[in-house]
mmCIF file of C-alpha atoms in Angstrom:
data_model
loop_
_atom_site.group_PDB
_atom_site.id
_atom_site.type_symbol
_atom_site.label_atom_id
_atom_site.label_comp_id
_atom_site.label_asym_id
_atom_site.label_seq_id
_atom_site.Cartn_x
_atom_site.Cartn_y
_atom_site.Cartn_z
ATOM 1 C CA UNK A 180 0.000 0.000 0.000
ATOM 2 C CA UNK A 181 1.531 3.252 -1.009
ATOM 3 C CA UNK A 182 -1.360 5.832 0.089
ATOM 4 C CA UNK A 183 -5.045 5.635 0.958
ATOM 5 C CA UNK A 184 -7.156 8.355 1.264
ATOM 6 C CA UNK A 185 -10.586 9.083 2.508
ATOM 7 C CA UNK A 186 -12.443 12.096 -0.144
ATOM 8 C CA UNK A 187 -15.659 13.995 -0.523
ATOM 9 C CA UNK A 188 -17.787 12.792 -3.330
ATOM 10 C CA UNK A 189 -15.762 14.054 -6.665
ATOM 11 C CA UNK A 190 -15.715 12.511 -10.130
ATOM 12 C CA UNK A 191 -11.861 13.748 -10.604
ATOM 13 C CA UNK A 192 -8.874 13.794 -7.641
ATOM 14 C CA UNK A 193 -5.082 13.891 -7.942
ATOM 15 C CA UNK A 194 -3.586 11.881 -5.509
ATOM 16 C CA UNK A 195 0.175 13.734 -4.588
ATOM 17 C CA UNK A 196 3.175 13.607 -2.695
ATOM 18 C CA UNK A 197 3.499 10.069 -3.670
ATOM 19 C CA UNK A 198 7.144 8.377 -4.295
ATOM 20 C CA UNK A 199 6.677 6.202 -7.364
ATOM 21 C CA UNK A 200 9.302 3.979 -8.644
ATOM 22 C CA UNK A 201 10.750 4.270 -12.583
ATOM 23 C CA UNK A 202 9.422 1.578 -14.299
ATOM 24 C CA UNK A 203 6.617 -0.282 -11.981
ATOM 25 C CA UNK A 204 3.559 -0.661 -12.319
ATOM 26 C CA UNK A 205 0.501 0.272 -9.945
ATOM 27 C CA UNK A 206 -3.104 -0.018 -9.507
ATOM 28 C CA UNK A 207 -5.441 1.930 -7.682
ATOM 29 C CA UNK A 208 -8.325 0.598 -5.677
ATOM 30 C CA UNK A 209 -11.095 2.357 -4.744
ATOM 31 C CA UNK A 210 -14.886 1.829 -2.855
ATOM 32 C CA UNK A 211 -17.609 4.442 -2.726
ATOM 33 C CA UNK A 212 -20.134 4.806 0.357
ATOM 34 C CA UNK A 213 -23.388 6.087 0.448
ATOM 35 C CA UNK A 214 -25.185 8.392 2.651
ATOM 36 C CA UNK A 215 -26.878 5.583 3.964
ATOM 37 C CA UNK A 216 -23.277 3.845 5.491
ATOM 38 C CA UNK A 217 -22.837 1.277 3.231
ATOM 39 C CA UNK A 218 -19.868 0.750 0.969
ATOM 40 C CA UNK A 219 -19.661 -0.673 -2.613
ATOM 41 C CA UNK A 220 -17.544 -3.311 -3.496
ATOM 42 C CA UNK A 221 -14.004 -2.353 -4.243
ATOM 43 C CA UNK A 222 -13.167 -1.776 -8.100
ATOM 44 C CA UNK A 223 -9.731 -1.385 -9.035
ATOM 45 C CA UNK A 224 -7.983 0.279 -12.361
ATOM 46 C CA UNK A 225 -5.801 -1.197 -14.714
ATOM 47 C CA UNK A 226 -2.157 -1.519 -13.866
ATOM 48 C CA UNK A 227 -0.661 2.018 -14.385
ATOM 49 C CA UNK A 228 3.297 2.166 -15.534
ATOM 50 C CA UNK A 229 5.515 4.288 -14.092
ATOM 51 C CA UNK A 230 7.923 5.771 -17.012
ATOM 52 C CA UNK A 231 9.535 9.061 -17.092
ATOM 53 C CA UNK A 232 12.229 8.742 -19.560
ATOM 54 C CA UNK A 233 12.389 8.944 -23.217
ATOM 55 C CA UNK A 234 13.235 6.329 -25.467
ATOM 56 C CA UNK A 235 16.804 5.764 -26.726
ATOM 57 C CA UNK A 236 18.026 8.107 -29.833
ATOM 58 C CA UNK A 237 18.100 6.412 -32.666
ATOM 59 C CA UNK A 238 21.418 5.248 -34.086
ATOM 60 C CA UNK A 239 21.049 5.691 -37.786
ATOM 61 C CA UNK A 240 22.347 2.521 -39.620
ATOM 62 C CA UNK A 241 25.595 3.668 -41.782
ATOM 63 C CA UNK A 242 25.674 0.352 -43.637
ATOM 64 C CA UNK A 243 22.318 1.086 -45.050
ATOM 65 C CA UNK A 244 22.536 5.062 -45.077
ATOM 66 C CA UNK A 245 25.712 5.995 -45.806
ATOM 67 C CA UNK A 246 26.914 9.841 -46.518
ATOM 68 C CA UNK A 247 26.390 9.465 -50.516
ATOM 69 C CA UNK A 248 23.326 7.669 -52.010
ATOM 70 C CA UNK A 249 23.143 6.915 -55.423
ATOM 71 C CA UNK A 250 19.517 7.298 -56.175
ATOM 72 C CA UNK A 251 16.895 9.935 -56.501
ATOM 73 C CA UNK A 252 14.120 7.942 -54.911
ATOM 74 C CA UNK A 253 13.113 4.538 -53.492
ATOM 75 C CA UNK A 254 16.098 4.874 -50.797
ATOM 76 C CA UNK A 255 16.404 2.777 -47.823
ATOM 77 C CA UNK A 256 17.080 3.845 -44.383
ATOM 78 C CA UNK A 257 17.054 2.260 -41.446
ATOM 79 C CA UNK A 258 18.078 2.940 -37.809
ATOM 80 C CA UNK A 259 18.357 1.375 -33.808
ATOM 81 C CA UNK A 260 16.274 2.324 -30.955
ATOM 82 C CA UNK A 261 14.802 0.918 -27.596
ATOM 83 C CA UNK A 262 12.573 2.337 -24.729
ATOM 84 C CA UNK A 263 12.699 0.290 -21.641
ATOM 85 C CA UNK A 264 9.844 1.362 -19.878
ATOM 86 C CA UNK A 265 6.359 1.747 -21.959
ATOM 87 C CA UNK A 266 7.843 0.352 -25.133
ATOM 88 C CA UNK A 267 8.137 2.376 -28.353
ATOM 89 C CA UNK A 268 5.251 3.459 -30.084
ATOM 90 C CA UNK A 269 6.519 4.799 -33.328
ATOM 91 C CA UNK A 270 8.833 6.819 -35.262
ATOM 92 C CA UNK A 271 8.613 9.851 -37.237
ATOM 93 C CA UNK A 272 11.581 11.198 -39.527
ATOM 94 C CA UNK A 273 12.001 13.715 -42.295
ATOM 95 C CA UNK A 274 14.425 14.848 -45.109
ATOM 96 C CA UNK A 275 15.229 18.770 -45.609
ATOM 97 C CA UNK A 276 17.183 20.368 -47.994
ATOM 98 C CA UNK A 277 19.965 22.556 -47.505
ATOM 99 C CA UNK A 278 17.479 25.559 -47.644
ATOM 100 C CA UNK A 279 15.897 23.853 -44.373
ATOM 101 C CA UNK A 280 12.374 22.727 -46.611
ATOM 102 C CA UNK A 281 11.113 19.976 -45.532
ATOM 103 C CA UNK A 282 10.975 17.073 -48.633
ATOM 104 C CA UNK A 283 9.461 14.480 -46.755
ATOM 105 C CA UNK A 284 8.455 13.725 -43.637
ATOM 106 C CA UNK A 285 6.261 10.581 -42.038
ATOM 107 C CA UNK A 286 5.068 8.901 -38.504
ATOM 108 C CA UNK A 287 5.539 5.069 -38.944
ATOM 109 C CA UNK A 288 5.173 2.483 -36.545
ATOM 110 C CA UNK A 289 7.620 1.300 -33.997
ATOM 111 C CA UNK A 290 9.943 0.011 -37.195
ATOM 112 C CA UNK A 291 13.529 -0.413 -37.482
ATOM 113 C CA UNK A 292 13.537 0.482 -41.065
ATOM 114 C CA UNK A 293 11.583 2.167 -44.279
ATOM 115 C CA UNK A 294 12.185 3.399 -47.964
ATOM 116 C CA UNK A 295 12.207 6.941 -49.049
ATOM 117 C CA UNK A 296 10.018 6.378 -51.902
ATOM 118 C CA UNK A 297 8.936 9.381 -54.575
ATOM 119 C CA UNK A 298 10.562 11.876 -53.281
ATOM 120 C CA UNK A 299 12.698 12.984 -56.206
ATOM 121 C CA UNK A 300 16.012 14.100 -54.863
ATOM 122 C CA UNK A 301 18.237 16.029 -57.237
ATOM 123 C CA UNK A 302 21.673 15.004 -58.100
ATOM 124 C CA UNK A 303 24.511 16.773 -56.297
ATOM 125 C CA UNK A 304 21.863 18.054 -54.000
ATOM 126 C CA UNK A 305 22.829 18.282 -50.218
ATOM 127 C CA UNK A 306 19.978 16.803 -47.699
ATOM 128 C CA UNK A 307 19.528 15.859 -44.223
ATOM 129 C CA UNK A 308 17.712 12.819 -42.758
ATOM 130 C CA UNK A 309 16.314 13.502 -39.431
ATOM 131 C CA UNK A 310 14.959 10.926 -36.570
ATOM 132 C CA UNK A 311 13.164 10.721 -33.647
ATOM 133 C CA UNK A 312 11.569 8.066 -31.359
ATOM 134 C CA UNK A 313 8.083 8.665 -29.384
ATOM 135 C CA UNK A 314 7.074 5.875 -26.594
ATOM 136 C CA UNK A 315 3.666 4.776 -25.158
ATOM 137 C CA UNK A 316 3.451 7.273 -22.060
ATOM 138 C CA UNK A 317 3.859 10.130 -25.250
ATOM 139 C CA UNK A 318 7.540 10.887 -24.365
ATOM 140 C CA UNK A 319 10.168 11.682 -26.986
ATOM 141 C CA UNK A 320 13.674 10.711 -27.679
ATOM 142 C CA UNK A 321 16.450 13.188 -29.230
ATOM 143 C CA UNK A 322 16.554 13.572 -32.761
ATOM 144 C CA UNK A 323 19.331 11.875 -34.834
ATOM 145 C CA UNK A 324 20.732 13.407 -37.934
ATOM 146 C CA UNK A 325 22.581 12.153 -40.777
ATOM 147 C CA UNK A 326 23.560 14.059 -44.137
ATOM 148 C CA UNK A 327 22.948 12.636 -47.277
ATOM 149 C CA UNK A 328 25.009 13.483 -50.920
ATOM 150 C CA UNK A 329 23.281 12.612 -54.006
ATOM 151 C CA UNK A 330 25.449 11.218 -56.309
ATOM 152 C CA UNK A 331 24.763 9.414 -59.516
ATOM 153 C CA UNK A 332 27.409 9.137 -61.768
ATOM 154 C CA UNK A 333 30.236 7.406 -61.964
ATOM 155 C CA UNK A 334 33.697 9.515 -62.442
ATOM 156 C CA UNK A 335 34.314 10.290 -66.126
ATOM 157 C CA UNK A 336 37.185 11.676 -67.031
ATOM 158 C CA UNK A 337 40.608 10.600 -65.984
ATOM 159 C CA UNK A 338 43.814 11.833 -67.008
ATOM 160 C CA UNK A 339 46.928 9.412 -67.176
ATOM 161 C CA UNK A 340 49.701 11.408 -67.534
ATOM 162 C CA UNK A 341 53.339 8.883 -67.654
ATOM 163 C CA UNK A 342 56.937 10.764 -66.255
ATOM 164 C CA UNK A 343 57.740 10.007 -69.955
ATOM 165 C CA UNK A 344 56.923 8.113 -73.596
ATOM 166 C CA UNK A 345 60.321 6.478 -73.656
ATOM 167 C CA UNK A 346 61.909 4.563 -70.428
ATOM 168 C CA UNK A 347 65.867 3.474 -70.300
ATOM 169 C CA UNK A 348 65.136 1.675 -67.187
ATOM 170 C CA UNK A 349 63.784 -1.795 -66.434
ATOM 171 C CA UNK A 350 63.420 -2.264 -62.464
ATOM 172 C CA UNK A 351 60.784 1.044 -62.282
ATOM 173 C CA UNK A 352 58.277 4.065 -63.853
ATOM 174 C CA UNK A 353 56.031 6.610 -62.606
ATOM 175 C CA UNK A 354 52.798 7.826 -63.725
ATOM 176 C CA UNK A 355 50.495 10.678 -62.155
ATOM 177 C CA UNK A 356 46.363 9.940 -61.959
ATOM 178 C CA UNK A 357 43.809 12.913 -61.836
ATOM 179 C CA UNK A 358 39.920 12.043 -62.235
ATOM 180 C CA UNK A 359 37.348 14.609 -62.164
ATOM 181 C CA UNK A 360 34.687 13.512 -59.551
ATOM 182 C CA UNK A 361 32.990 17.023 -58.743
ATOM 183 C CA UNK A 362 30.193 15.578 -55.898
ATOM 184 C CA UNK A 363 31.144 12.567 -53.995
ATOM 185 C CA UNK A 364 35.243 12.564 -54.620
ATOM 186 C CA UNK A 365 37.354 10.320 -55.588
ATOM 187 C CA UNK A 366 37.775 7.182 -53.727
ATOM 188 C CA UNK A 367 40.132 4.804 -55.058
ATOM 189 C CA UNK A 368 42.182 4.178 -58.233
ATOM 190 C CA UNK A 369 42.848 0.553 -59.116
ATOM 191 C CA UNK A 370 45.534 0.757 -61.201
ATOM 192 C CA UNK A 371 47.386 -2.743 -63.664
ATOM 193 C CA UNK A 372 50.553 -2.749 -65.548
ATOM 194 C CA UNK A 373 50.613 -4.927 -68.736
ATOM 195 C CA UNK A 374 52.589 -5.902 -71.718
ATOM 196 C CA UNK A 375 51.582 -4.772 -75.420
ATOM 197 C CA UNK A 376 50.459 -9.085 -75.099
ATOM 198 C CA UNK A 377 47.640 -7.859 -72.208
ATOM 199 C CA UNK A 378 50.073 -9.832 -69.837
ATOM 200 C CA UNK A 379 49.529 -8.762 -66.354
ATOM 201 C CA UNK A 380 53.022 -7.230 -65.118
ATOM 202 C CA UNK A 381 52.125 -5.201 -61.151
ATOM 203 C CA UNK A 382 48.646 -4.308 -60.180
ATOM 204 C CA UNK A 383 48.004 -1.201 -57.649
ATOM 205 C CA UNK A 384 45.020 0.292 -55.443
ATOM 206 C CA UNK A 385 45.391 3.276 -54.363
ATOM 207 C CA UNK A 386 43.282 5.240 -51.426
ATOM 208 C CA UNK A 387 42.822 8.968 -52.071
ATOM 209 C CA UNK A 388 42.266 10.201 -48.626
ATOM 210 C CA UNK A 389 42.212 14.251 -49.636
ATOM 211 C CA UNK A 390 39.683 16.426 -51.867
ATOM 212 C CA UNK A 391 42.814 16.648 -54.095
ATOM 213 C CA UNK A 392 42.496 13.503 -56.414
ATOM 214 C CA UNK A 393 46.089 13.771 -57.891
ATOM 215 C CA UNK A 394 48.340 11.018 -57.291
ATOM 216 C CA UNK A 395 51.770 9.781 -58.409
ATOM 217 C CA UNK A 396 52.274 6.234 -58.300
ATOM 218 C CA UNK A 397 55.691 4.975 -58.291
ATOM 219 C CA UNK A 398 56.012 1.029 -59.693
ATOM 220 C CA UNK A 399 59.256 -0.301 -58.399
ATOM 221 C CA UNK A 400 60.663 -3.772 -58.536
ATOM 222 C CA UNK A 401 59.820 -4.326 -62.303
ATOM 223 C CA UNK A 402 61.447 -6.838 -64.826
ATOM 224 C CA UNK A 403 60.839 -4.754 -67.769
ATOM 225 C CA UNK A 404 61.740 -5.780 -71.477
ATOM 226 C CA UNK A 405 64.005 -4.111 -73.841
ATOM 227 C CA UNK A 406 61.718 -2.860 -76.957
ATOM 228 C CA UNK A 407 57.988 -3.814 -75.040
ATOM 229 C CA UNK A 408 55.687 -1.293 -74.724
ATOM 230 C CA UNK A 409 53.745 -1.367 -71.333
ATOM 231 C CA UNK A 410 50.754 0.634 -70.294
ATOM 232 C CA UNK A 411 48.208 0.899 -67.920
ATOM 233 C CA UNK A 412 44.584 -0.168 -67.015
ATOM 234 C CA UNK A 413 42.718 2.587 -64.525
ATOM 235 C CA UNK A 414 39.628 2.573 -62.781
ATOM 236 C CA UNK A 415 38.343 5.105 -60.377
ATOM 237 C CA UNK A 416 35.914 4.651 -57.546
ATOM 238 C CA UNK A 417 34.153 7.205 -56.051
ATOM 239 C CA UNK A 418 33.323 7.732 -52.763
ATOM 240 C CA UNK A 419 29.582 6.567 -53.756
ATOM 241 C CA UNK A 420 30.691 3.930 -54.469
ATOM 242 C CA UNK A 421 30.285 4.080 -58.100
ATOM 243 C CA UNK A 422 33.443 2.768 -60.457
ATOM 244 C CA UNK A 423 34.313 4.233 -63.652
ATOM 245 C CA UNK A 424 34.896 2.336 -66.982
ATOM 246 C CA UNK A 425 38.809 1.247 -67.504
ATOM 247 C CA UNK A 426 40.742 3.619 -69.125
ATOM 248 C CA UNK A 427 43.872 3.001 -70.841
ATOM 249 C CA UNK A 428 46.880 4.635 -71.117
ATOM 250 C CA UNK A 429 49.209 5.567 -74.057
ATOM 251 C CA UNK A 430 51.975 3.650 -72.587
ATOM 252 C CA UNK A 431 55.873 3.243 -71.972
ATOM 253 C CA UNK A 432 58.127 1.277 -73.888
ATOM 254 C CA UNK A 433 61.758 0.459 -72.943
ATOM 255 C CA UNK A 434 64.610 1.195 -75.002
ATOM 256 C CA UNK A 435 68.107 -0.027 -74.091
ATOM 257 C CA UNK A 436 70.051 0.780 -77.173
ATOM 258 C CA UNK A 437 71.535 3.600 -78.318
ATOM 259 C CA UNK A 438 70.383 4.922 -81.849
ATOM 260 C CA UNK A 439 72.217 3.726 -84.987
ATOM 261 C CA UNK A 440 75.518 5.604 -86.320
ATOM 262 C CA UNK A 441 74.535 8.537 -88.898
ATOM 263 C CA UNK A 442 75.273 8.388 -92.236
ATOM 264 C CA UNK A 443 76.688 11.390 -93.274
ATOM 265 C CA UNK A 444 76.594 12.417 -97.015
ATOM 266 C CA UNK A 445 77.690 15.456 -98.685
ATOM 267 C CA UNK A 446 77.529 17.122 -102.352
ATOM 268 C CA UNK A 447 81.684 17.789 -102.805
ATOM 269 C CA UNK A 448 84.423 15.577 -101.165
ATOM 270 C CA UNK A 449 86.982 18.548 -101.880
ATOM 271 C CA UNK A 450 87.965 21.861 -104.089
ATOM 272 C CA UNK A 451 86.314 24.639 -102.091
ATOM 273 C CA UNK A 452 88.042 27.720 -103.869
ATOM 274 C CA UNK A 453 85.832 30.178 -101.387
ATOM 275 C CA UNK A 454 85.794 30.858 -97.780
ATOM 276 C CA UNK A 455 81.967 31.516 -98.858
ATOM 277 C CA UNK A 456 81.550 28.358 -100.800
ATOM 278 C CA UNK A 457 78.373 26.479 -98.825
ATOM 279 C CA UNK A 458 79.084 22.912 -98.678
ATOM 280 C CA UNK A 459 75.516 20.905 -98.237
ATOM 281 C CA UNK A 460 75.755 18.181 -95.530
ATOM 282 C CA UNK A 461 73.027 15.415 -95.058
ATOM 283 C CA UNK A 462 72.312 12.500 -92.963
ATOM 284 C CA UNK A 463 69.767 10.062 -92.092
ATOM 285 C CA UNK A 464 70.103 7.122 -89.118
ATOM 286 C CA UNK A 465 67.895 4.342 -87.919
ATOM 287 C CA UNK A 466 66.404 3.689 -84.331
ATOM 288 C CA UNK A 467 64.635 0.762 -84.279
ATOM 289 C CA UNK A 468 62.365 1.343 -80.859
ATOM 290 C CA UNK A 469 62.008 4.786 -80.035
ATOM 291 C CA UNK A 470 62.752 6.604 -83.009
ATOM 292 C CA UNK A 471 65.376 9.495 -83.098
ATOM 293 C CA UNK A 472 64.590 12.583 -81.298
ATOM 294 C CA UNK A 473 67.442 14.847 -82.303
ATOM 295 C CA UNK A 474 70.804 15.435 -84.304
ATOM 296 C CA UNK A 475 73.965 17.100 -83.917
ATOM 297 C CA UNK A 476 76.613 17.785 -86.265
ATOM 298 C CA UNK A 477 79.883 19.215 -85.857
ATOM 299 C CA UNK A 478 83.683 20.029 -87.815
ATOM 300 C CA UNK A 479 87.258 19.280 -86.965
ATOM 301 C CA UNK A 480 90.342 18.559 -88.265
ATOM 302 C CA UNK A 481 90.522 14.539 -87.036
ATOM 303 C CA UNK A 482 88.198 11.725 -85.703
ATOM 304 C CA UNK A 483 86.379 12.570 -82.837
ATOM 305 C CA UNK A 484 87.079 16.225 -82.253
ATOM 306 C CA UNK A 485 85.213 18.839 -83.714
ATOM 307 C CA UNK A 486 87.684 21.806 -82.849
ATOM 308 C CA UNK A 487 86.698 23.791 -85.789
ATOM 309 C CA UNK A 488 82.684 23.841 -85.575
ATOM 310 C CA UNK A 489 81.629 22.543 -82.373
ATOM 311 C CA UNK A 490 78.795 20.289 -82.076
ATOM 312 C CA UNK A 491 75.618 21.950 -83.238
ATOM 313 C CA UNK A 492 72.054 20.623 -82.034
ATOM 314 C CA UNK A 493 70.288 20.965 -85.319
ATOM 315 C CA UNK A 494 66.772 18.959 -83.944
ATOM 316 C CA UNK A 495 65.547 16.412 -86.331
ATOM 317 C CA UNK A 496 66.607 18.580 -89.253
ATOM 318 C CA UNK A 497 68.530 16.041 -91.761
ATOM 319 C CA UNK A 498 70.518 18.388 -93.660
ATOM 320 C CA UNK A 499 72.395 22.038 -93.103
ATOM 321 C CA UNK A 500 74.563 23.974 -95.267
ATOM 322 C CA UNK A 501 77.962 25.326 -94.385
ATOM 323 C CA UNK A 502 78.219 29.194 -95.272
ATOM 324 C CA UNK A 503 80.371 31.654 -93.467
ATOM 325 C CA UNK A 504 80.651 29.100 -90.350
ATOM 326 C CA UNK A 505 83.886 28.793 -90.917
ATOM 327 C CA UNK A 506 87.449 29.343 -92.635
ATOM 328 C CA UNK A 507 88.949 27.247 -94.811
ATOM 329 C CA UNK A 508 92.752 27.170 -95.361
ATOM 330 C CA UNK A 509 94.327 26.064 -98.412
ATOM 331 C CA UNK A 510 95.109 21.476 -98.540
ATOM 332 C CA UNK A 511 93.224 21.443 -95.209
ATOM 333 C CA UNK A 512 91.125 18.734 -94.670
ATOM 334 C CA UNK A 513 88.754 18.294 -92.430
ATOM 335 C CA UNK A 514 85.901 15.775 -90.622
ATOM 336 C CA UNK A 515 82.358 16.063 -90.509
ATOM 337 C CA UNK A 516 80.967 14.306 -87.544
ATOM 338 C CA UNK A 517 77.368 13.649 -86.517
ATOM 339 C CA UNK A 518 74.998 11.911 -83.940
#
């Protein structure tokens, strides 16, 4: 017995200065006399429940939710609550936009879960989910929050950009990665090295943990081949979770030999009666792998040295005439060198 009380004839009291207990129940039990003496027989109320705390905030589930959702509609959410006391009655949430308008909002029952269905979210748009609990004596729980990033597209466009087209080394190359992923980021690149046979040489992933997507990737360790051309497979994953196609790069091949010898040819082998006379000078060579890039030509008076017109870097020009470069002297003969 926690209190008993004798009252006038009144359809309402409030019975106070009682000292309930969180979370038990009570009853109350009650008799009414007349004014003749006699009492009725005692009725008694349904069990009342004692609860004066709110139920649990929900813990929004990030395996089903996370930041960046890859839909406009039909999304699902789900979260985790518990009351202890009266037991959960239901759950209302809503989505706002970044203007604070509310997109949708619902009261469902005391589920763990539902779908965001037609509610046409727009892509690259910024949103907020928001959650709340209500139990069966009407209290309510804190609100949870999550923010949502609509994105729907895959990254695009990726640039492969390798240190160079040419490589003289075998064990090693670099190349730098930049995709353009304007709304979720960039997540990962997962990068393979193969032959010009589509033989799998080194495979890569690489985590891009800054807004900046640029990275250089260093391959070391190779056991590259002398004339093979090798190149690379990319894909990008964004933070979405959405993966690009595979791009391809251009490609490096190895060249360990030096280009072939020049052959020089010219239009006189001797009789210049002029210091003025031009003497025309042409050459051609042969690189079987990477081609030749550049030429230089120069004069002396023996194999090997070019004393009277240094070595001149002439580009991938195959001819130049000698005017006024330089002074002949009577008998002297001279060498024309290139390479």
């Amino acid at each position: 017995l926690i209190s008993s009380q004798t009252v006038s004839a009144v359809n309402k009291y409030n019975v106070e200065n009682l000292n309930l207990t969180e979370n038990m129940k009570y009853k109350v039990a009650m008799r009414l006399q007349n004014k003749g003496g006699i009492w009725s027989e005692v009725v008694t109320a349904n069990n009342i429940l004692i609860d004066t705390i709110e139920p649990v905030k929900p813990t929004i589930n990030r395996d089903v939710l996370s930041d960046y959702v890859t839909s406009t509609e039909n999304i699902p959410i789900a979260w985790n609550t518990s009351d202890s006391g009266s037991g959960l009655k239901g759950i209302y949430y809503e989505v706002v936009d970044s203007s604070g308008n509310i997109v949708t909002s619902k009261s469902i029952t005391a589920s763990m879960n539902a779908t965001l269905k037609d509610i046409g979210l727009t892509q690259g748009g910024h949103y907020e989910l928001r959650v709340y609990a209500t139990d069966k004596a009407g209290l309510k729980s804190d609100v949870s929050t999550q923010s949502i990033i609509v994105d729907t597209t895959p990254p695009s466009n990726i640039e492969i950009k390798h240190e160079e087209r040419y490589s003289t080394t075998t064990n090693e190359f670099s190349v730098t990665l930049n995709a353009i992923e304007d709304v979720s980021g960039v997540k990962e690149y997962v990068v393979e090295v193969l032959n010009d046979k589509n033989e799998l040489i080194a495979t890569r992933t690489i985590s891009v943990a800054t807004k900046d997507a640029t990275q250089k990737i260093d391959f070391t360790q190779l056991d590259l081949k002398h004339n093979v051309n090798y190149f690379l497979k990319v894909k990008v994953k964004n933070n979405a979770g959405l993966e690009s196609e595979i791009w391809r790069s251009d490609g490096v091949k190895i060249d360990l030999t030096d280009p072939n010898p020049p052959i020089i040819r010219r239009d006189q082998d001797f009789v210049v009666k002029k210091n003025d006379s031009p003497i025309r000078i042409n050459w051609e060579a042969v690189d079987d792998e990477s081609g030749i890039q550049n030429y230089k030509f120069g004069v002396g008076d023996s194999p090997d040295n070019v004393n009277i017109v240094p070595w001149i870097d002439v580009g991938e020009d195959r001819s130049i005439t000698l005017n006024n470069t330089m002074t002949y002297i009577n008998n002297q003969g001279f060498r024309i060198s290139g390479k």
